[in-house]
Amino acid sequence: MTIRRSYRDDLLKALTDPTEAREYLNAALEDENPEVFLLALRDVVDANSTMSQLAIATNRNRESLYKTLSAQGNPQLNSIRSILNNLGFKLAVEVSN
């Protein structure tokens, strides 16, 4: 009997490590498609919180957060900053090499 492990389960477990989550989010930011970052951020939220907890912490409603972090989401910068801050991250701009 073969035991199958879910890729998503392994991903979410890895994303509980702040360093792994940071690298995952930074890699997603490098993609030209902004949807990639929103979906990556959703993965980090799923790994470290619940939408209900995040809604309370960010003073937003849960349904709005689901929409914000969907592939079709179009969040404002302050929404992204609030979500990242509540996950223990911050936005930064760096000089490209």
Coordinates of N, CA, C and O in Angstrom, one line a residue:
M1 N 0.8 -1.2 0.0 CA 0.0 0.0 0.0 C 0.9 1.2 0.0 O 1.8 1.4 0.8
T2 N 0.6 2.1 -0.9 CA 1.4 3.4 -1.0 C 0.7 4.5 -0.3 O -0.5 4.7 -0.4
I3 N 1.5 5.2 0.5 CA 0.9 6.3 1.2 C 1.2 7.6 0.4 O 2.3 7.8 0.0
R4 N 0.2 8.3 0.1 CA 0.3 9.5 -0.7 C 0.2 10.7 0.2 O -0.6 10.8 1.1
R5 N 1.1 11.6 0.0 CA 1.2 12.9 0.7 C 0.7 14.0 -0.2 O 1.1 14.0 -1.4
S6 N 0.0 14.9 0.3 CA -0.5 16.0 -0.5 C 0.6 17.0 -0.6 O 1.2 17.4 0.4
Y7 N 0.8 17.5 -1.8 CA 1.7 18.6 -2.1 C 1.3 19.8 -1.3 O 2.1 20.5 -0.6
R8 N 0.0 20.1 -1.3 CA -0.5 21.3 -0.5 C -0.2 21.2 1.0 O 0.2 22.2 1.6
D9 N -0.4 20.0 1.5 CA -0.1 19.8 2.9 C 1.3 20.1 3.2 O 1.7 20.7 4.2
D10 N 2.2 19.6 2.4 CA 3.7 19.8 2.6 C 4.0 21.3 2.4 O 4.8 21.8 3.2
L11 N 3.4 21.9 1.4 CA 3.6 23.3 1.2 C 3.2 24.1 2.4 O 4.0 25.0 2.9
L12 N 2.0 23.9 2.9 CA 1.5 24.7 4.0 C 2.4 24.4 5.3 O 2.6 25.4 6.1
K13 N 2.8 23.2 5.5 CA 3.7 23.0 6.6 C 5.0 23.7 6.5 O 5.5 24.3 7.4
A14 N 5.6 23.8 5.3 CA 6.8 24.5 5.0 C 6.6 26.0 5.2 O 7.5 26.7 5.8
L15 N 5.4 26.5 4.9 CA 5.2 27.9 5.0 C 4.9 28.4 6.4 O 4.8 29.6 6.6
T16 N 4.9 27.5 7.4 CA 4.8 28.0 8.7 C 6.1 28.5 9.2 O 6.2 29.2 10.2
D17 N 7.2 28.2 8.5 CA 8.6 28.7 8.8 C 8.6 30.1 8.2 O 8.5 30.2 6.9
P18 N 8.9 31.1 9.0 CA 8.9 32.5 8.4 C 9.9 32.7 7.3 O 9.6 33.4 6.3
T19 N 11.0 32.0 7.3 CA 12.0 32.2 6.3 C 11.5 31.6 5.0 O 11.7 32.2 3.9
E20 N 10.9 30.4 5.1 CA 10.3 29.7 3.9 C 9.2 30.6 3.3 O 9.1 30.8 2.1
A21 N 8.4 31.1 4.2 CA 7.3 32.0 3.7 C 7.8 33.2 3.0 O 7.3 33.6 2.0
R22 N 8.8 33.8 3.6 CA 9.4 35.0 3.0 C 9.9 34.7 1.6 O 9.7 35.5 0.6
E23 N 10.7 33.7 1.5 CA 11.2 33.3 0.2 C 10.1 33.0 -0.9 O 10.2 33.3 -2.0
Y24 N 9.1 32.3 -0.4 CA 8.0 32.0 -1.2 C 7.3 33.2 -1.8 O 7.0 33.3 -3.0
L25 N 7.0 34.2 -0.9 CA 6.4 35.4 -1.3 C 7.3 36.2 -2.2 O 6.8 36.8 -3.2
N26 N 8.6 36.3 -1.9 CA 9.5 37.0 -2.8 C 9.6 36.4 -4.2 O 9.6 37.1 -5.2
A27 N 9.6 35.1 -4.2 CA 9.6 34.4 -5.5 C 8.3 34.7 -6.3 O 8.4 35.0 -7.5
A28 N 7.2 34.8 -5.6 CA 5.9 35.1 -6.3 C 5.9 36.5 -6.8 O 5.4 36.8 -7.8
L29 N 6.6 37.4 -6.1 CA 6.6 38.8 -6.5 C 7.4 39.0 -7.8 O 7.2 39.9 -8.5
E30 N 8.4 38.1 -8.0 CA 9.2 38.2 -9.2 C 8.4 37.8 -10.5 O 8.8 38.2 -11.6
D31 N 7.3 37.1 -10.3 CA 6.5 36.8 -11.5 C 5.8 38.0 -12.0 O 5.3 38.9 -11.2
E32 N 5.7 38.2 -13.3 CA 5.0 39.3 -13.9 C 3.5 39.4 -13.7 O 2.9 40.4 -13.8
N33 N 2.9 38.2 -13.4 CA 1.5 38.1 -13.2 C 1.2 38.4 -11.7 O 1.6 37.6 -10.8
P34 N 0.5 39.5 -11.4 CA 0.2 39.8 -10.0 C -0.7 38.8 -9.2 O -0.6 38.7 -8.0
E35 N -1.4 38.0 -10.0 CA -2.2 36.9 -9.4 C -1.4 35.9 -8.7 O -1.8 35.4 -7.7
V36 N -0.1 35.7 -9.1 CA 0.8 34.7 -8.5 C 1.1 35.2 -7.1 O 1.0 34.3 -6.2
F37 N 1.3 36.4 -6.9 CA 1.6 36.9 -5.5 C 0.4 36.8 -4.6 O 0.5 36.4 -3.5
L38 N -0.8 37.1 -5.1 CA -2.0 37.0 -4.3 C -2.3 35.6 -3.9 O -2.6 35.3 -2.7
L39 N -2.1 34.7 -4.8 CA -2.3 33.3 -4.4 C -1.2 32.8 -3.5 O -1.5 32.0 -2.6
A40 N 0.0 33.2 -3.6 CA 1.1 32.9 -2.7 C 0.8 33.4 -1.3 O 0.9 32.7 -0.3
L41 N 0.3 34.7 -1.3 CA -0.1 35.3 0.0 C -1.2 34.5 0.7 O -1.2 34.2 1.9
R42 N -2.1 34.0 -0.1 CA -3.2 33.2 0.4 C -2.7 31.9 1.0 O -3.2 31.5 2.0
D43 N -1.7 31.3 0.3 CA -1.1 30.1 0.9 C -0.5 30.4 2.2 O -0.6 29.6 3.2
V44 N 0.2 31.5 2.3 CA 0.9 31.8 3.6 C -0.2 32.1 4.7 O 0.0 31.7 5.8
V45 N -1.2 32.7 4.3 CA -2.3 32.9 5.3 C -2.9 31.6 5.7 O -3.1 31.3 6.9
D46 N -3.2 30.7 4.8 CA -3.7 29.4 5.1 C -2.8 28.6 6.0 O -3.2 27.8 6.9
A47 N -1.5 28.8 5.8 CA -0.5 28.0 6.6 C -0.4 28.6 8.1 O 0.0 27.8 9.0
N48 N -0.7 29.9 8.2 CA -0.4 30.5 9.5 C -1.5 31.1 10.3 O -1.4 31.6 11.4
S49 N -2.7 31.1 9.7 CA -3.8 31.7 10.3 C -5.1 31.1 9.7 O -5.1 30.2 8.9
T50 N -6.2 31.7 10.1 CA -7.5 31.4 9.4 C -8.0 32.8 8.8 O -7.6 33.8 9.3
M51 N -8.9 32.7 7.9 CA -9.4 34.0 7.4 C -10.2 34.7 8.5 O -10.2 35.9 8.5
S52 N -10.9 34.0 9.3 CA -11.6 34.6 10.4 C -10.7 35.3 11.4 O -10.9 36.5 11.8
Q53 N -9.6 34.7 11.7 CA -8.6 35.3 12.6 C -8.0 36.6 11.9 O -7.8 37.6 12.5
L54 N -7.6 36.4 10.6 CA -7.1 37.5 9.9 C -8.1 38.7 9.7 O -7.7 39.8 9.8
A55 N -9.3 38.3 9.5 CA -10.3 39.4 9.4 C -10.4 40.2 10.7 O -10.5 41.4 10.6
I56 N -10.4 39.6 11.8 CA -10.4 40.3 13.1 C -9.2 41.1 13.2 O -9.3 42.3 13.6
A57 N -8.0 40.6 13.0 CA -6.8 41.3 13.1 C -6.6 42.5 12.2 O -6.0 43.5 12.6
T58 N -7.2 42.4 11.0 CA -7.0 43.5 10.0 C -8.2 44.4 10.0 O -8.3 45.3 9.2
N59 N -9.2 44.1 10.8 CA -10.5 44.9 10.8 C -11.2 44.9 9.4 O -11.6 45.9 9.0
R60 N -11.2 43.7 8.8 CA -11.9 43.6 7.5 C -12.8 42.4 7.6 O -12.6 41.5 8.5
N61 N -13.8 42.3 6.7 CA -14.6 41.1 6.8 C -14.0 39.9 6.0 O -13.2 40.1 5.1
R62 N -14.3 38.7 6.5 CA -13.8 37.5 5.9 C -14.0 37.4 4.4 O -13.1 37.0 3.7
E63 N -15.2 37.6 4.0 CA -15.5 37.5 2.6 C -14.7 38.4 1.7 O -14.2 38.1 0.6
S64 N -14.4 39.6 2.2 CA -13.6 40.6 1.5 C -12.2 40.1 1.4 O -11.5 40.3 0.4
L65 N -11.7 39.5 2.5 CA -10.3 38.9 2.4 C -10.2 37.8 1.4 O -9.2 37.7 0.7
Y66 N -11.2 36.9 1.3 CA -11.2 35.8 0.3 C -11.1 36.4 -1.1 O -10.4 36.0 -1.9
K67 N -11.9 37.5 -1.3 CA -11.9 38.1 -2.6 C -10.6 38.8 -2.9 O -10.0 38.7 -4.0
T68 N -10.1 39.5 -1.9 CA -8.8 40.2 -2.0 C -7.7 39.2 -2.4 O -6.8 39.6 -3.3
L69 N -7.7 38.1 -1.8 CA -6.6 37.1 -2.0 C -6.9 36.1 -3.1 O -6.2 35.1 -3.2
S70 N -7.9 36.3 -3.9 CA -8.2 35.4 -5.0 C -7.4 35.8 -6.2 O -6.8 36.9 -6.3
A71 N -7.4 35.0 -7.2 CA -6.7 35.3 -8.5 C -7.3 36.5 -9.1 O -6.6 37.2 -9.9
Q72 N -8.6 36.8 -8.9 CA -9.2 38.0 -9.5 C -9.2 39.2 -8.5 O -9.7 40.3 -8.9
G73 N -8.5 39.1 -7.4 CA -8.5 40.2 -6.4 C -7.7 41.4 -7.0 O -6.8 41.2 -7.8
N74 N -8.1 42.5 -6.5 CA -7.4 43.7 -6.9 C -7.2 44.6 -5.6 O -7.9 45.6 -5.5
P75 N -6.4 44.1 -4.7 CA -6.3 44.8 -3.4 C -5.6 46.1 -3.5 O -4.7 46.3 -4.3
Q76 N -5.9 47.0 -2.5 CA -5.2 48.2 -2.3 C -3.9 47.9 -1.6 O -3.8 46.9 -0.8
L77 N -2.9 48.8 -1.7 CA -1.7 48.6 -1.0 C -1.8 48.5 0.5 O -1.2 47.6 1.1
N78 N -2.7 49.3 1.1 CA -2.9 49.2 2.5 C -3.5 47.9 3.0 O -3.2 47.4 4.1
S79 N -4.3 47.2 2.1 CA -4.8 45.9 2.5 C -3.6 44.9 2.5 O -3.5 44.1 3.4
I80 N -2.8 44.9 1.5 CA -1.6 44.0 1.4 C -0.7 44.2 2.6 O -0.3 43.3 3.3
R81 N -0.4 45.5 2.9 CA 0.4 45.8 4.1 C -0.2 45.3 5.4 O 0.5 44.7 6.2
S82 N -1.5 45.5 5.5 CA -2.1 45.0 6.8 C -2.0 43.5 6.9 O -1.7 43.0 8.0
I83 N -2.3 42.8 5.8 CA -2.2 41.3 5.9 C -0.8 40.9 6.2 O -0.6 40.1 7.1
L84 N 0.2 41.5 5.5 CA 1.6 41.1 5.7 C 2.0 41.4 7.1 O 2.6 40.6 7.8
N85 N 1.6 42.6 7.6 CA 2.0 43.0 9.0 C 1.4 42.0 10.0 O 2.1 41.6 11.0
N86 N 0.2 41.5 9.8 CA -0.4 40.6 10.7 C 0.2 39.2 10.7 O 0.0 38.4 11.6
L87 N 0.9 38.9 9.6 CA 1.6 37.6 9.4 C 3.0 37.7 9.9 O 3.8 36.8 9.9
G88 N 3.4 39.0 10.3 CA 4.8 39.1 10.7 C 5.8 39.6 9.6 O 7.0 39.4 9.8
F89 N 5.3 40.1 8.5 CA 6.1 40.5 7.4 C 5.9 42.0 7.1 O 5.0 42.6 7.6
K90 N 6.8 42.6 6.3 CA 6.6 43.9 5.9 C 7.1 44.1 4.5 O 7.8 43.2 3.9
L91 N 6.5 45.1 3.8 CA 6.9 45.4 2.4 C 8.2 46.1 2.4 O 8.5 47.0 3.3
A92 N 9.1 45.9 1.4 CA 10.3 46.6 1.3 C 10.7 46.8 -0.2 O 10.3 45.9 -1.0
V93 N 11.4 47.8 -0.5 CA 11.9 48.0 -1.8 C 13.4 47.9 -1.8 O 14.0 48.4 -0.9
E94 N 13.9 47.2 -2.7 CA 15.4 46.9 -2.8 C 15.9 47.4 -4.2 O 15.1 47.4 -5.2
V95 N 17.1 47.7 -4.2 CA 17.8 48.0 -5.5 C 18.0 46.7 -6.3 O 18.5 45.8 -5.7
S96 N 17.6 46.7 -7.5 CA 17.8 45.5 -8.3 C 19.3 45.5 -8.8 O 19.9 46.5 -9.0
N97 N 19.8 44.3 -8.9 CA 21.2 44.1 -9.4 C 21.2 44.0 -10.9 O 20.4 43.5 -11.6

